[in-house]
Short mmCIF file of C-alpha atoms in Angstrom, two decimals:
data_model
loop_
_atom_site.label_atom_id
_atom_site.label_comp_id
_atom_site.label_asym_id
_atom_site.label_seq_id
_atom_site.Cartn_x
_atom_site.Cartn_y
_atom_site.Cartn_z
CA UNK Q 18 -40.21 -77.04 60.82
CA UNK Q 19 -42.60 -74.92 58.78
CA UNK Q 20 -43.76 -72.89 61.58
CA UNK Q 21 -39.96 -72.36 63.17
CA UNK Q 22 -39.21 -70.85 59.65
CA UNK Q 23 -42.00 -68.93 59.67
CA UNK Q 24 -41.80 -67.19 63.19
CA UNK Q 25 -38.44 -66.83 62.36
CA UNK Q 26 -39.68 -64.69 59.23
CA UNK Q 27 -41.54 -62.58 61.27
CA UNK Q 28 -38.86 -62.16 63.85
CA UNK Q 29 -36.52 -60.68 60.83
CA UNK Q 30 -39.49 -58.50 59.82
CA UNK Q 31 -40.33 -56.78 63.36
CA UNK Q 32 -36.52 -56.28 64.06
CA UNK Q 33 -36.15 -54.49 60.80
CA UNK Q 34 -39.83 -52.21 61.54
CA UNK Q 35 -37.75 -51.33 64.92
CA UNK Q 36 -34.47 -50.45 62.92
CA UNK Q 37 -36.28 -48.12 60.93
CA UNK Q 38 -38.27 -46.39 63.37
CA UNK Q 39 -34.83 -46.10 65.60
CA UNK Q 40 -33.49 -44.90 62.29
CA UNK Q 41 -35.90 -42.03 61.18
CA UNK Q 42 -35.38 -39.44 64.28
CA UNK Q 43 -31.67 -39.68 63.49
CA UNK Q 44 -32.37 -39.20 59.35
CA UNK Q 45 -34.30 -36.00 59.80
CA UNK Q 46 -32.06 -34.48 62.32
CA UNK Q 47 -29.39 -35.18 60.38
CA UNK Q 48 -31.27 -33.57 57.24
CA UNK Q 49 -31.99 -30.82 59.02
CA UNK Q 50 -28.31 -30.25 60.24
CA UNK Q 51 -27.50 -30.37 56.76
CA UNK Q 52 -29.66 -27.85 55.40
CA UNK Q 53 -28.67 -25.40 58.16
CA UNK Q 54 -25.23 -25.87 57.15
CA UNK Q 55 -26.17 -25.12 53.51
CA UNK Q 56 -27.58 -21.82 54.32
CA UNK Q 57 -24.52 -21.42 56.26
CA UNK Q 58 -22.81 -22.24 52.77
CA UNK Q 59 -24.41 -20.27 50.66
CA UNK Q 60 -23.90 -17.23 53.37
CA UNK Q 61 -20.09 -18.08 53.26
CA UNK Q 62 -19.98 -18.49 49.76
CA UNK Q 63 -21.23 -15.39 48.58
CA UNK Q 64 -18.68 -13.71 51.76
CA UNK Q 65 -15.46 -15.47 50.54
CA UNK Q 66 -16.30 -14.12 47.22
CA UNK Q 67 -16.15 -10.67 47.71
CA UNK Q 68 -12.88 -11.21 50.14
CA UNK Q 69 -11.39 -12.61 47.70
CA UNK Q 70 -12.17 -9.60 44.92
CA UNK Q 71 -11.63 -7.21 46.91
CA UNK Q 72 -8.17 -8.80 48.27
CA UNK Q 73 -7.10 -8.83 44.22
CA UNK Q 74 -6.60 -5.05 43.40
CA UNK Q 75 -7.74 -4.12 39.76
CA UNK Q 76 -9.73 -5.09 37.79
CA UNK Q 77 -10.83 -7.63 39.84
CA UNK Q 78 -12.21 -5.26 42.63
CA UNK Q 79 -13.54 -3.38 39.91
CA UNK Q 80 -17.45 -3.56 39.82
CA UNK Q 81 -17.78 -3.27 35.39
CA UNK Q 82 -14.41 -5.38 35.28
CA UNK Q 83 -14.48 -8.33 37.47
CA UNK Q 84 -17.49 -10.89 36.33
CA UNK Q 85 -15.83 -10.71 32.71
CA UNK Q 86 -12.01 -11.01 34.05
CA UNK Q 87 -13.19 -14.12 36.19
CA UNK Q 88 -14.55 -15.88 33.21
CA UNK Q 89 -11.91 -18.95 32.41
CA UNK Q 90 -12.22 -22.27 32.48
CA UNK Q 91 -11.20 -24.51 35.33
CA UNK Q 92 -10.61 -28.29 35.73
CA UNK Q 93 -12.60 -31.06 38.42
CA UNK Q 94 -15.41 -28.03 39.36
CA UNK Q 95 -19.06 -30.48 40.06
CA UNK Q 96 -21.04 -29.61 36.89
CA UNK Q 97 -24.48 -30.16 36.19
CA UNK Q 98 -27.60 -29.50 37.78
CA UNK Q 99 -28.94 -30.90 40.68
CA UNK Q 100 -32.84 -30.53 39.93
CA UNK Q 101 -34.43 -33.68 38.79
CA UNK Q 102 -32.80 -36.76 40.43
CA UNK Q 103 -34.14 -39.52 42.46
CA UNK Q 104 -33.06 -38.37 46.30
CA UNK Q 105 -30.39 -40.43 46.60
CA UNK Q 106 -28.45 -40.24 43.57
CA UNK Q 107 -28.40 -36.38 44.17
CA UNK Q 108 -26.84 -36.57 47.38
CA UNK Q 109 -24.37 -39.29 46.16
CA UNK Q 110 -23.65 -36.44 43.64
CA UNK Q 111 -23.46 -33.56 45.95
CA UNK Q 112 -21.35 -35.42 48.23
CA UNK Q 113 -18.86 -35.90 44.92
CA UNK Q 114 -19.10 -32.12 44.56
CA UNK Q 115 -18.62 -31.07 48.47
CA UNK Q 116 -15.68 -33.26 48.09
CA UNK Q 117 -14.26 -31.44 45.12
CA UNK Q 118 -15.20 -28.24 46.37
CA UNK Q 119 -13.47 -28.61 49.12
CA UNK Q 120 -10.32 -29.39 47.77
CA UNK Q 121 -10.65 -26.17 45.69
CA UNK Q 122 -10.54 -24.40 48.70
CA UNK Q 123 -7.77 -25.66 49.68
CA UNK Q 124 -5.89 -24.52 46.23
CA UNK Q 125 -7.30 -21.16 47.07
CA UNK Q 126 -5.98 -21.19 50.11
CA UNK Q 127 -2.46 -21.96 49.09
CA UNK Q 128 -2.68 -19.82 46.09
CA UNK Q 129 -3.00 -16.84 48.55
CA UNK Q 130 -0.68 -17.96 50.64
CA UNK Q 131 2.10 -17.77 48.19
CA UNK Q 132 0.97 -13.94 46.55
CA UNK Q 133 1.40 -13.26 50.67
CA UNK Q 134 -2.15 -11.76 50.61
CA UNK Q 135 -4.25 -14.28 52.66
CA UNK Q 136 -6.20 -11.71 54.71
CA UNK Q 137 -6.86 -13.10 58.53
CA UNK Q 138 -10.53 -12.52 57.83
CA UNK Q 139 -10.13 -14.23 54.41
CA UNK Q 140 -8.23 -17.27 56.20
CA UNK Q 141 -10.66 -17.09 59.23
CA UNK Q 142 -13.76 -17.63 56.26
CA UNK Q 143 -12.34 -20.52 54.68
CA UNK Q 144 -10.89 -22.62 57.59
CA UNK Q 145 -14.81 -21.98 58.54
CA UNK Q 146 -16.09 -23.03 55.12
CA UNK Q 147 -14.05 -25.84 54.98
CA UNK Q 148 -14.79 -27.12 58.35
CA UNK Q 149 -18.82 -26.80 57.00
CA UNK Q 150 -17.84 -28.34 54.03
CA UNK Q 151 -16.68 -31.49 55.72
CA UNK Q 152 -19.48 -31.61 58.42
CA UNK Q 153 -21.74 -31.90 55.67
CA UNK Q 154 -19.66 -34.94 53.93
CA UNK Q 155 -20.20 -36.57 57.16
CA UNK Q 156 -24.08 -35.79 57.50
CA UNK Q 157 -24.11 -36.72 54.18
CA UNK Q 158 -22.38 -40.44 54.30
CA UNK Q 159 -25.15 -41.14 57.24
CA UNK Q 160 -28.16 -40.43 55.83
CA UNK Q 161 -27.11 -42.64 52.56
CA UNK Q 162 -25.96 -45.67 55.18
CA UNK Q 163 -29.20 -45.06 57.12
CA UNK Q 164 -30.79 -45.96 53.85
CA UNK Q 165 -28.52 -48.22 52.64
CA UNK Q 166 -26.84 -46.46 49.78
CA UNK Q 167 -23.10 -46.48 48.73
CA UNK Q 168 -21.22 -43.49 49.38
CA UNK Q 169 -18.38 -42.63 46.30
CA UNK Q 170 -15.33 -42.05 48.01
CA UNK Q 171 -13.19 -41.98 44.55
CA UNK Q 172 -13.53 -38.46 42.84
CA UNK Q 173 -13.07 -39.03 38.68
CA UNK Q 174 -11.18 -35.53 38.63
CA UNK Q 175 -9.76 -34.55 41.54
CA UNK Q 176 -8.50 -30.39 41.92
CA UNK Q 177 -5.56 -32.00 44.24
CA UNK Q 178 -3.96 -32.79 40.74
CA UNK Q 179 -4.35 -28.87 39.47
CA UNK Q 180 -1.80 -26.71 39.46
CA UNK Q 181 -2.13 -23.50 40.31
CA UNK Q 182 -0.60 -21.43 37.61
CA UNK Q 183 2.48 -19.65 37.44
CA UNK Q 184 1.31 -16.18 35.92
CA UNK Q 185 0.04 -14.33 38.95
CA UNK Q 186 -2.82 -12.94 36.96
CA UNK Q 187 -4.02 -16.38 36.25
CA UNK Q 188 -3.99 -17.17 39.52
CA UNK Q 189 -5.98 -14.55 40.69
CA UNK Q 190 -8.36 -15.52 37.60
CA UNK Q 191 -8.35 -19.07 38.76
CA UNK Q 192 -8.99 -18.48 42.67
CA UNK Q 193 -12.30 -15.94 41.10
CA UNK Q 194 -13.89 -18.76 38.90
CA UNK Q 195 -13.65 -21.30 41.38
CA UNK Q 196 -15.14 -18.77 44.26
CA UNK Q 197 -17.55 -17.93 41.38
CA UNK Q 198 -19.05 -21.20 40.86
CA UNK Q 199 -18.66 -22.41 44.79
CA UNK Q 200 -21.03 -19.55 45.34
CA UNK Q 201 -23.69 -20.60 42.36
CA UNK Q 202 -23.54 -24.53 43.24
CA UNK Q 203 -24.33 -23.26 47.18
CA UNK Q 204 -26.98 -21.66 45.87
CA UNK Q 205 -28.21 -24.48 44.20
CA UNK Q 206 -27.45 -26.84 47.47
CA UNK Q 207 -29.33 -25.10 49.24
CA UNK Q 208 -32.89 -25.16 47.40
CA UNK Q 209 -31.87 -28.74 47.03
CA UNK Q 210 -31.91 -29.55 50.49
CA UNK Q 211 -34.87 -27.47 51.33
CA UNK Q 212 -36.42 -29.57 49.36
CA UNK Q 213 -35.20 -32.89 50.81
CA UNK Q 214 -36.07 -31.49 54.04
CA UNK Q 215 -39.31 -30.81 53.12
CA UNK Q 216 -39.69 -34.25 52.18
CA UNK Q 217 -38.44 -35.61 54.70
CA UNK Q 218 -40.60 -33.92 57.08
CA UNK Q 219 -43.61 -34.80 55.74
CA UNK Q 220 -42.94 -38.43 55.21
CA UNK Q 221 -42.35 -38.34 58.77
CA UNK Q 222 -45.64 -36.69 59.59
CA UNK Q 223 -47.25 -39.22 57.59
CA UNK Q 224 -45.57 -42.17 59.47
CA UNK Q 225 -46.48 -40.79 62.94
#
């Protein structure tokens, strides 16, 4: 009875080894899809935000005017930095801020809709971001299954609750700070997953 229970142990252990050998060609792919779509971000990012200035008329195209007329306060944008957090709780977090960021978009989106001045290369750069922006939710949701992880599907402040304000100049204030800040966190993202990359990588080459 003792040695059925015992190659029975063993049989668990070498069918978990297998699971996470077949597992680790599909976590660093995946890794590396996802930092190639956050220097895609961070490209788009910084693009969108100088549509979007330049898109606003003054003083918001205005070089000297427009970093002090975009500074206001907005609801549900992913705070915080990134640096210094065990690997998984920072992607659990920067799936929570994709997520939010996304939606953002979207209120951009609308927001421009309704002043009639959604650009076709301004709408062509979002669709685009957004599409990137939920590629990487999905990357993201493997690589913490692949490693067992729960993935927060619940956001604590979500920007589908915002409204976008009536006074048009607020609005255009609004659509700049959250453009603003997309731009910095992509930044961020993406030194952040050079990093897990990295690491990834080399853990790899160790293991081989």
């Amino acid at each position: 009875m003792e040695l059925g229970a015992g190659i029975l142990q063993i049989l668990v252990l070498l069918s978990l080894c297998c699971l996470n050998i077949s597992a680790a060609p599909i976590l660093n792919k995946t890794m590396t899809m996802s930092y190639q779509l956050a220097v895609e971000l961070n490209r788009s990012a910084s693009t969108l935000l100088d549509l979007y200035l330049s898109a606003q008329g003054f003083p918001f195209s205005n070089d000297n005017a427009k970093l002090d007329v975009c500074r206001v306060d907005v609801k549900c944008l992913p705070r915080g930095p990134l640096a210094d957090m065990e690997s998984n709780d920072m992607l659990r977090r920067i799936h929570t801020g994709v997520k939010q960021f996304d939606l953002h978009l979207k209120n951009v989106e609308d927001q421009q809709k309704n002043m009639n001045s959604l650009k076709k290369e301004m709408h062509d750069e979002l669709k685009n971001t957004r599409t990137q922006l939920i590629s990487l939710q999905s990357n993201l949701r493997l690589i913490l299954d692949i490693r067992g992880h729960h993935v927060p599907e619940e956001l604590e402040c979500s920007p589908e609750h915002i409204s976008i304000p009536n006074n048009l100049f607020k609005q255009k204030q609004q659509g700049c700070a959250i453009l603003r800040e997309f731009k910095r966190y992509m930044k961020q993202l993406l030194k952040r997953f050079l990093q897990l990359s990295r690491n990834a990588h080399g853990k790899a080459a160790v293991n081989s």
